[in-house]
Short mmCIF file of C-alpha atoms in Angstrom, two decimals:
data_model
loop_
_atom_site.label_atom_id
_atom_site.label_comp_id
_atom_site.label_asym_id
_atom_site.label_seq_id
_atom_site.Cartn_x
_atom_site.Cartn_y
_atom_site.Cartn_z
CA MET L 1 0.19 0.32 0.18
CA SER L 2 1.68 3.05 -0.59
CA LEU L 3 0.40 6.65 0.52
CA ASP L 4 1.01 10.51 -0.52
CA ILE L 5 0.86 11.50 2.43
CA VAL L 6 1.14 10.20 6.29
CA ILE L 7 0.00 11.34 9.48
CA LEU L 8 0.97 10.72 13.38
CA GLY L 9 -0.94 11.84 15.33
CA VAL L 10 -3.82 11.70 17.69
CA PHE L 11 -7.60 11.59 17.26
CA VAL L 12 -10.31 13.12 19.97
CA ALA L 13 -14.15 13.06 20.46
CA ASP L 14 -14.41 16.54 21.03
CA THR L 15 -17.56 17.79 23.39
CA ALA L 16 -18.10 21.45 22.52
CA TYR L 17 -19.46 23.98 24.07
CA ARG L 18 -20.79 27.12 23.33
CA ALA L 19 -21.78 30.22 25.61
CA SER L 20 -21.09 33.28 25.72
CA ARG L 21 -18.21 33.10 28.22
CA GLN L 22 -16.35 31.00 30.47
CA PRO L 23 -17.58 30.19 33.83
CA LYS L 24 -14.70 31.43 37.03
CA MET L 25 -14.22 28.64 39.40
CA GLY L 26 -16.44 27.63 41.32
CA GLU L 27 -19.75 29.15 39.52
CA THR L 28 -22.13 27.91 36.82
CA ILE L 29 -23.01 28.69 33.84
CA LEU L 30 -25.76 27.84 31.41
CA GLY L 31 -24.38 26.96 27.45
CA LYS L 32 -26.61 27.66 24.26
CA SER L 33 -26.03 24.73 23.22
CA PHE L 34 -24.05 20.89 23.18
CA ALA L 35 -22.01 18.70 20.72
CA LEU L 36 -20.55 15.26 20.12
CA GLY L 37 -18.07 15.62 17.12
CA PRO L 38 -15.20 13.88 16.30
CA GLY L 39 -11.49 15.41 16.82
CA GLY L 40 -7.69 15.76 17.68
CA LYS L 41 -5.13 17.76 15.69
CA GLY L 42 -4.08 14.86 13.89
CA SER L 43 -6.93 13.07 12.59
CA ASN L 44 -8.33 16.98 11.54
CA GLN L 45 -5.60 17.38 9.14
CA ALA L 46 -6.01 14.27 7.93
CA VAL L 47 -9.78 14.38 6.93
CA ALA L 48 -9.11 17.85 5.55
CA ALA L 49 -6.94 16.12 3.76
CA GLY L 50 -8.05 13.07 2.54
CA MET L 51 -11.04 15.29 1.91
CA ALA L 52 -8.86 17.18 -0.19
CA GLY L 53 -8.54 14.78 -3.20
CA ALA L 54 -5.38 13.11 -1.20
CA SER L 55 -4.14 9.56 -0.34
CA VAL L 56 -3.21 9.02 3.23
CA GLY L 57 -3.63 7.82 6.36
CA MET L 58 -3.40 7.78 9.82
CA LEU L 59 -0.88 6.80 12.22
CA THR L 60 -2.33 6.27 15.52
CA ARG L 61 -3.20 4.10 19.22
CA LEU L 62 -7.71 4.11 19.83
CA GLY L 63 -8.94 2.85 22.73
CA ARG L 64 -11.72 -0.45 21.55
CA ASP L 65 -14.72 1.54 22.23
CA PRO L 66 -17.94 3.65 20.96
CA PHE L 67 -15.31 6.63 20.50
CA ALA L 68 -13.08 4.49 18.40
CA ASP L 69 -16.12 4.00 16.18
CA MET L 70 -16.43 7.28 15.91
CA ALA L 71 -12.42 7.87 14.55
CA LEU L 72 -12.97 4.74 11.94
CA THR L 73 -15.91 5.69 10.49
CA THR L 74 -15.27 9.74 10.07
CA TRP L 75 -12.14 8.32 8.36
CA SER L 76 -13.73 6.50 5.98
CA LYS L 77 -15.78 9.39 4.85
CA ALA L 78 -13.27 11.15 3.31
CA GLY L 79 -11.56 8.91 2.34
CA VAL L 80 -8.52 8.39 5.24
CA THR L 81 -6.82 5.67 5.46
CA SER L 82 -6.30 4.08 9.10
CA LEU L 83 -3.28 3.21 10.47
CA ALA L 84 -4.19 2.54 14.16
CA SER L 85 -3.88 0.48 16.43
CA GLN L 86 -6.22 -0.51 19.62
CA HIS L 87 -5.76 -1.13 22.75
CA ALA L 88 -8.33 -2.74 25.17
CA ASP L 89 -6.86 -1.06 28.21
CA SER L 90 -7.17 2.70 27.61
CA TYR L 91 -9.85 5.29 26.62
CA THR L 92 -10.23 6.89 22.52
CA GLY L 93 -9.25 10.66 24.15
CA ALA L 94 -11.81 13.17 24.41
CA ALA L 95 -11.70 17.09 24.97
CA TYR L 96 -13.45 20.38 26.18
CA ILE L 97 -13.61 22.91 23.75
CA PHE L 98 -15.96 25.89 24.61
CA VAL L 99 -16.86 27.99 21.96
CA ASP L 100 -17.87 32.04 22.45
CA ASP L 101 -21.06 31.99 20.89
CA SER L 102 -20.59 35.27 19.85
CA THR L 103 -17.05 35.61 18.55
CA GLY L 104 -16.49 31.65 17.55
CA ASP L 105 -13.51 32.00 19.46
CA ASN L 106 -12.61 28.79 21.31
CA ALA L 107 -11.36 27.45 24.07
CA ILE L 108 -9.65 24.05 24.14
CA ILE L 109 -8.96 20.45 27.54
CA VAL L 110 -7.08 17.63 25.24
CA CYS L 111 -7.09 14.30 26.72
CA PRO L 112 -4.90 12.02 24.76
CA GLY L 113 -6.34 8.91 25.68
CA VAL L 114 -4.09 5.86 24.49
CA ALA L 115 -2.77 8.06 22.06
CA ALA L 116 -0.63 9.80 24.42
CA SER L 117 1.39 6.12 25.03
CA LEU L 118 2.17 6.68 20.62
CA GLY L 119 5.13 5.19 20.66
CA ARG L 120 9.05 4.18 18.70
CA ASP L 121 6.93 0.78 18.03
CA ASP L 122 4.02 2.36 16.46
CA ILE L 123 6.27 4.26 14.13
CA ASP L 124 8.29 1.63 13.22
CA ALA L 125 4.56 -0.85 13.19
CA GLN L 126 5.07 1.40 10.25
CA GLN L 127 7.51 1.83 8.52
CA GLU L 128 7.35 1.58 5.23
CA ALA L 129 3.91 3.31 3.99
CA ILE L 130 5.96 6.70 6.32
CA GLU L 131 9.11 6.02 3.87
CA ASN L 132 7.43 5.16 0.69
CA SER L 133 5.33 7.82 1.32
CA LYS L 134 4.92 11.69 -0.13
CA VAL L 135 4.76 13.88 2.85
CA PHE L 136 4.76 13.79 6.41
CA LEU L 137 3.08 15.39 9.48
CA THR L 138 3.06 15.84 12.67
CA GLN L 139 2.20 17.66 16.04
CA PHE L 140 2.54 17.82 19.69
CA GLU L 141 -0.59 15.49 21.24
CA GLN L 142 1.52 12.30 21.78
CA PRO L 143 4.79 12.79 22.45
CA LEU L 144 7.45 15.26 21.65
CA GLU L 145 10.26 12.28 21.03
CA THR L 146 7.62 9.88 19.75
CA ALA L 147 7.14 13.14 17.08
CA GLU L 148 11.39 13.35 16.77
CA TYR L 149 11.40 9.48 16.07
CA ALA L 150 8.98 9.95 12.68
CA LEU L 151 10.51 12.49 11.77
CA MET L 152 14.13 11.12 12.29
CA MET L 153 12.42 7.81 10.28
CA ALA L 154 10.70 9.97 6.54
CA LYS L 155 13.65 12.72 6.50
CA GLN L 156 15.95 9.78 6.78
CA ALA L 157 13.95 8.25 3.37
CA GLY L 158 13.58 11.93 2.05
CA VAL L 159 9.74 12.43 2.24
CA THR L 160 8.60 15.52 3.29
CA THR L 161 8.19 16.39 6.39
CA ILE L 162 6.10 19.55 8.28
CA LEU L 163 5.83 19.75 11.56
CA ASN L 164 2.43 21.80 13.30
CA PRO L 165 4.28 22.59 16.56
CA ALA L 166 0.53 22.46 18.21
CA PRO L 167 -0.43 22.40 21.44
CA ALA L 168 2.79 24.87 21.77
CA ALA L 169 6.07 22.88 23.78
CA GLU L 170 9.64 24.40 23.75
CA MET L 171 11.57 22.42 20.97
CA PRO L 172 15.33 20.50 21.10
CA ALA L 173 17.45 22.28 17.26
CA SER L 174 17.52 18.34 17.21
CA LEU L 175 13.62 18.42 16.25
CA LEU L 176 13.42 21.49 14.50
CA ALA L 177 16.57 20.22 11.66
CA LEU L 178 14.45 17.38 10.43
CA CYS L 179 12.25 19.84 9.74
CA ASP L 180 11.10 22.12 5.67
CA TYR L 181 8.05 22.70 7.22
CA VAL L 182 8.11 23.96 10.45
CA THR L 183 4.01 25.12 10.42
CA PRO L 184 3.65 27.45 14.05
CA ASN L 185 0.70 30.42 14.86
CA GLU L 186 1.41 33.48 16.87
CA SER L 187 0.92 31.29 19.45
CA GLU L 188 3.09 28.66 18.93
CA THR L 189 5.88 31.24 17.56
CA GLU L 190 6.64 32.77 20.48
CA ALA L 191 6.19 29.66 22.96
CA ILE L 192 9.15 28.65 20.78
CA THR L 193 11.57 32.10 20.13
CA GLY L 194 9.71 34.11 23.15
CA MET L 195 9.42 36.49 19.71
CA SER L 196 5.28 38.95 20.19
CA VAL L 197 3.87 37.95 17.17
CA GLU L 198 1.52 40.95 16.13
CA THR L 199 2.51 41.58 12.77
CA VAL L 200 3.64 40.36 9.81
CA GLU L 201 6.54 42.23 10.22
CA ASP L 202 7.02 40.54 13.82
CA ALA L 203 6.67 36.72 11.52
CA THR L 204 8.98 37.24 9.61
CA LYS L 205 10.95 38.09 12.36
CA ALA L 206 10.28 35.20 14.04
CA ALA L 207 10.51 33.21 10.76
CA GLU L 208 13.80 33.68 10.42
CA GLU L 209 14.48 32.87 14.09
CA LEU L 210 13.17 29.78 13.33
CA ILE L 211 15.04 28.84 9.59
CA ARG L 212 18.23 29.67 12.39
CA ARG L 213 17.88 27.16 14.59
CA GLY L 214 17.24 24.58 11.56
CA ALA L 215 13.97 23.96 10.57
CA SER L 216 14.17 24.49 6.57
CA ALA L 217 11.34 26.34 5.99
CA ALA L 218 8.89 28.55 8.13
CA ILE L 219 5.22 28.93 7.67
CA VAL L 220 3.76 31.52 10.51
CA THR L 221 -0.08 30.88 10.25
CA LEU L 222 -1.95 34.30 11.30
CA GLY L 223 -5.56 34.14 11.24
CA GLU L 224 -7.47 36.87 9.74
CA ASN L 225 -3.97 37.96 8.08
CA GLY L 226 -3.42 34.92 5.93
CA CYS L 227 0.03 33.68 6.95
CA LEU L 228 3.86 34.27 6.75
CA PHE L 229 5.96 32.10 5.04
CA HIS L 230 9.87 31.77 4.56
CA ASP L 231 12.15 29.91 2.28
CA GLY L 232 14.89 30.33 4.27
CA THR L 233 16.18 33.07 1.85
CA GLU L 234 12.80 34.88 1.40
CA ALA L 235 10.02 36.39 2.92
CA LYS L 236 6.29 37.15 1.32
CA HIS L 237 3.72 36.85 2.91
CA VAL L 238 -0.21 35.09 2.59
CA PRO L 239 -3.59 37.06 2.64
CA ALA L 240 -6.10 34.79 4.13
CA MET L 241 -9.64 34.47 1.56
CA SER L 242 -13.35 35.31 2.70
CA ALA L 243 -15.42 32.89 1.90
CA GLY L 244 -17.94 34.31 3.92
CA PRO L 245 -18.91 35.20 7.19
CA VAL L 246 -16.70 33.75 10.16
CA LEU L 247 -19.33 31.31 12.32
CA GLU L 248 -16.07 28.73 14.33
CA THR L 249 -12.32 29.09 14.38
CA THR L 250 -12.10 25.26 15.77
CA GLY L 251 -9.76 23.43 13.55
CA ALA L 252 -8.81 25.98 11.10
CA GLY L 253 -5.17 25.08 11.59
CA ASP L 254 -5.54 21.31 10.64
CA ALA L 255 -7.46 22.86 7.54
CA PHE L 256 -4.43 25.27 6.84
CA ASN L 257 -2.17 21.98 7.20
CA GLY L 258 -4.30 19.18 6.20
CA GLY L 259 -4.61 21.38 2.67
CA PHE L 260 -0.69 22.33 2.73
CA ALA L 261 0.46 18.81 2.54
CA ALA L 262 -2.52 17.48 -0.32
CA GLY L 263 -0.28 19.66 -1.96
CA LEU L 264 3.23 19.35 -1.53
CA ALA L 265 1.91 15.82 -1.99
CA GLN L 266 0.39 16.75 -5.19
CA GLY L 267 3.24 17.92 -6.39
CA MET L 268 2.38 21.84 -6.08
CA SER L 269 4.54 24.03 -5.60
CA PRO L 270 5.81 25.22 -2.18
CA LEU L 271 3.39 29.20 -2.07
CA GLU L 272 0.68 26.97 -4.82
CA ALA L 273 0.52 24.38 -1.64
CA ILE L 274 -0.50 27.22 0.77
CA ARG L 275 -2.96 29.15 -1.66
CA PHE L 276 -4.29 26.39 -1.57
CA ALA L 277 -3.69 25.84 2.26
CA THR L 278 -4.85 29.98 2.32
CA ALA L 279 -8.68 28.23 0.91
CA THR L 280 -8.90 25.59 2.99
CA ALA L 281 -8.90 27.45 5.75
CA SER L 282 -10.72 29.85 4.72
CA ILE L 283 -13.89 27.54 4.37
CA SER L 284 -13.78 25.87 7.30
CA VAL L 285 -14.43 28.92 8.95
CA THR L 286 -17.82 29.33 7.60
CA ARG L 287 -18.25 26.53 9.19
CA GLN L 288 -20.29 25.66 12.30
CA GLY L 289 -20.65 22.13 14.03
CA THR L 290 -19.16 19.64 16.24
CA ALA L 291 -16.78 19.29 14.43
CA PRO L 292 -14.32 20.89 11.00
CA SER L 293 -16.33 20.69 8.47
CA MET L 294 -13.79 20.72 5.84
CA PRO L 295 -14.13 21.45 2.56
CA ALA L 296 -13.60 18.62 -0.78
CA ARG L 297 -11.13 19.62 -4.19
CA THR L 298 -13.88 20.44 -6.30
CA GLU L 299 -14.59 23.20 -3.50
CA ILE L 300 -11.34 24.77 -2.92
CA GLU L 301 -10.76 25.08 -6.03
CA ALA L 302 -13.24 27.51 -6.34
CA LEU L 303 -12.33 29.93 -3.37
CA LEU L 304 -9.10 29.85 -5.06
CA HIS L 305 -10.32 30.50 -9.48
CA LYS L 306 -12.20 33.71 -6.74
CA HIS L 307 -8.99 34.88 -5.61
CA PRO L 308 -5.92 34.44 -8.40
CA ALA L 309 -3.09 34.95 -7.14
#
């Protein structure tokens, strides 16, 4: 079996609560709605890449429970191949998501469950799939040392490597050196570099620092301001695209990363893949639901047609 993309990450069942604000400690408030659905950064990225037309495999650990069934069903619908092992002695991950009803902004607590024990054995079991892929993508919801081991395996095989360093964590230079692309948002960039990112100029300086520390290229995502791409030679600001009113930002970064991986795997140049990723994320934030609703390739191409380079 040959896959365009292998994604190492976590699936969690999202429990999403919409309310006017978060409660204070010791306080109970009434929410406006509740929804249960599939999530987890790695899983979301795999779904985004699959919906965007790429052949993608999802490498993780699941329990043997209803949330695991939800994961397998979600991937199947998006055309994602499961590279997951299942374990009856622990649980499939879950997440609490607070969504501000007026802005769509969110705050999240993730419990990875059995995926927190992802290790080298899991990576070794899928060595053939990783080494035969075109693009390898991972994040930090599973152990950092497992992500580093998998990135090293992919890098040594000549596979294009992408690290989405989320949630934010301290990163050794050895890890950044394994990244063809590193894709932090503003807060993650600050956590890694110590540099505040509020403007495109800030993002340029921070991207230069990420490259100085070892990354081959950096993409600093800037929400409604698009993203800043630095390839080690020059910086390029790619603006956001309007696809309609923003209803919810949950999963926008995952949509971007999945779309970017899909674009690269399908032979696009880095800038073309970034525009493809930007369109993917721009559509995702216009949809409100239990989990990020990733757009199909035809929708992405239609938005790109409206926003020519």
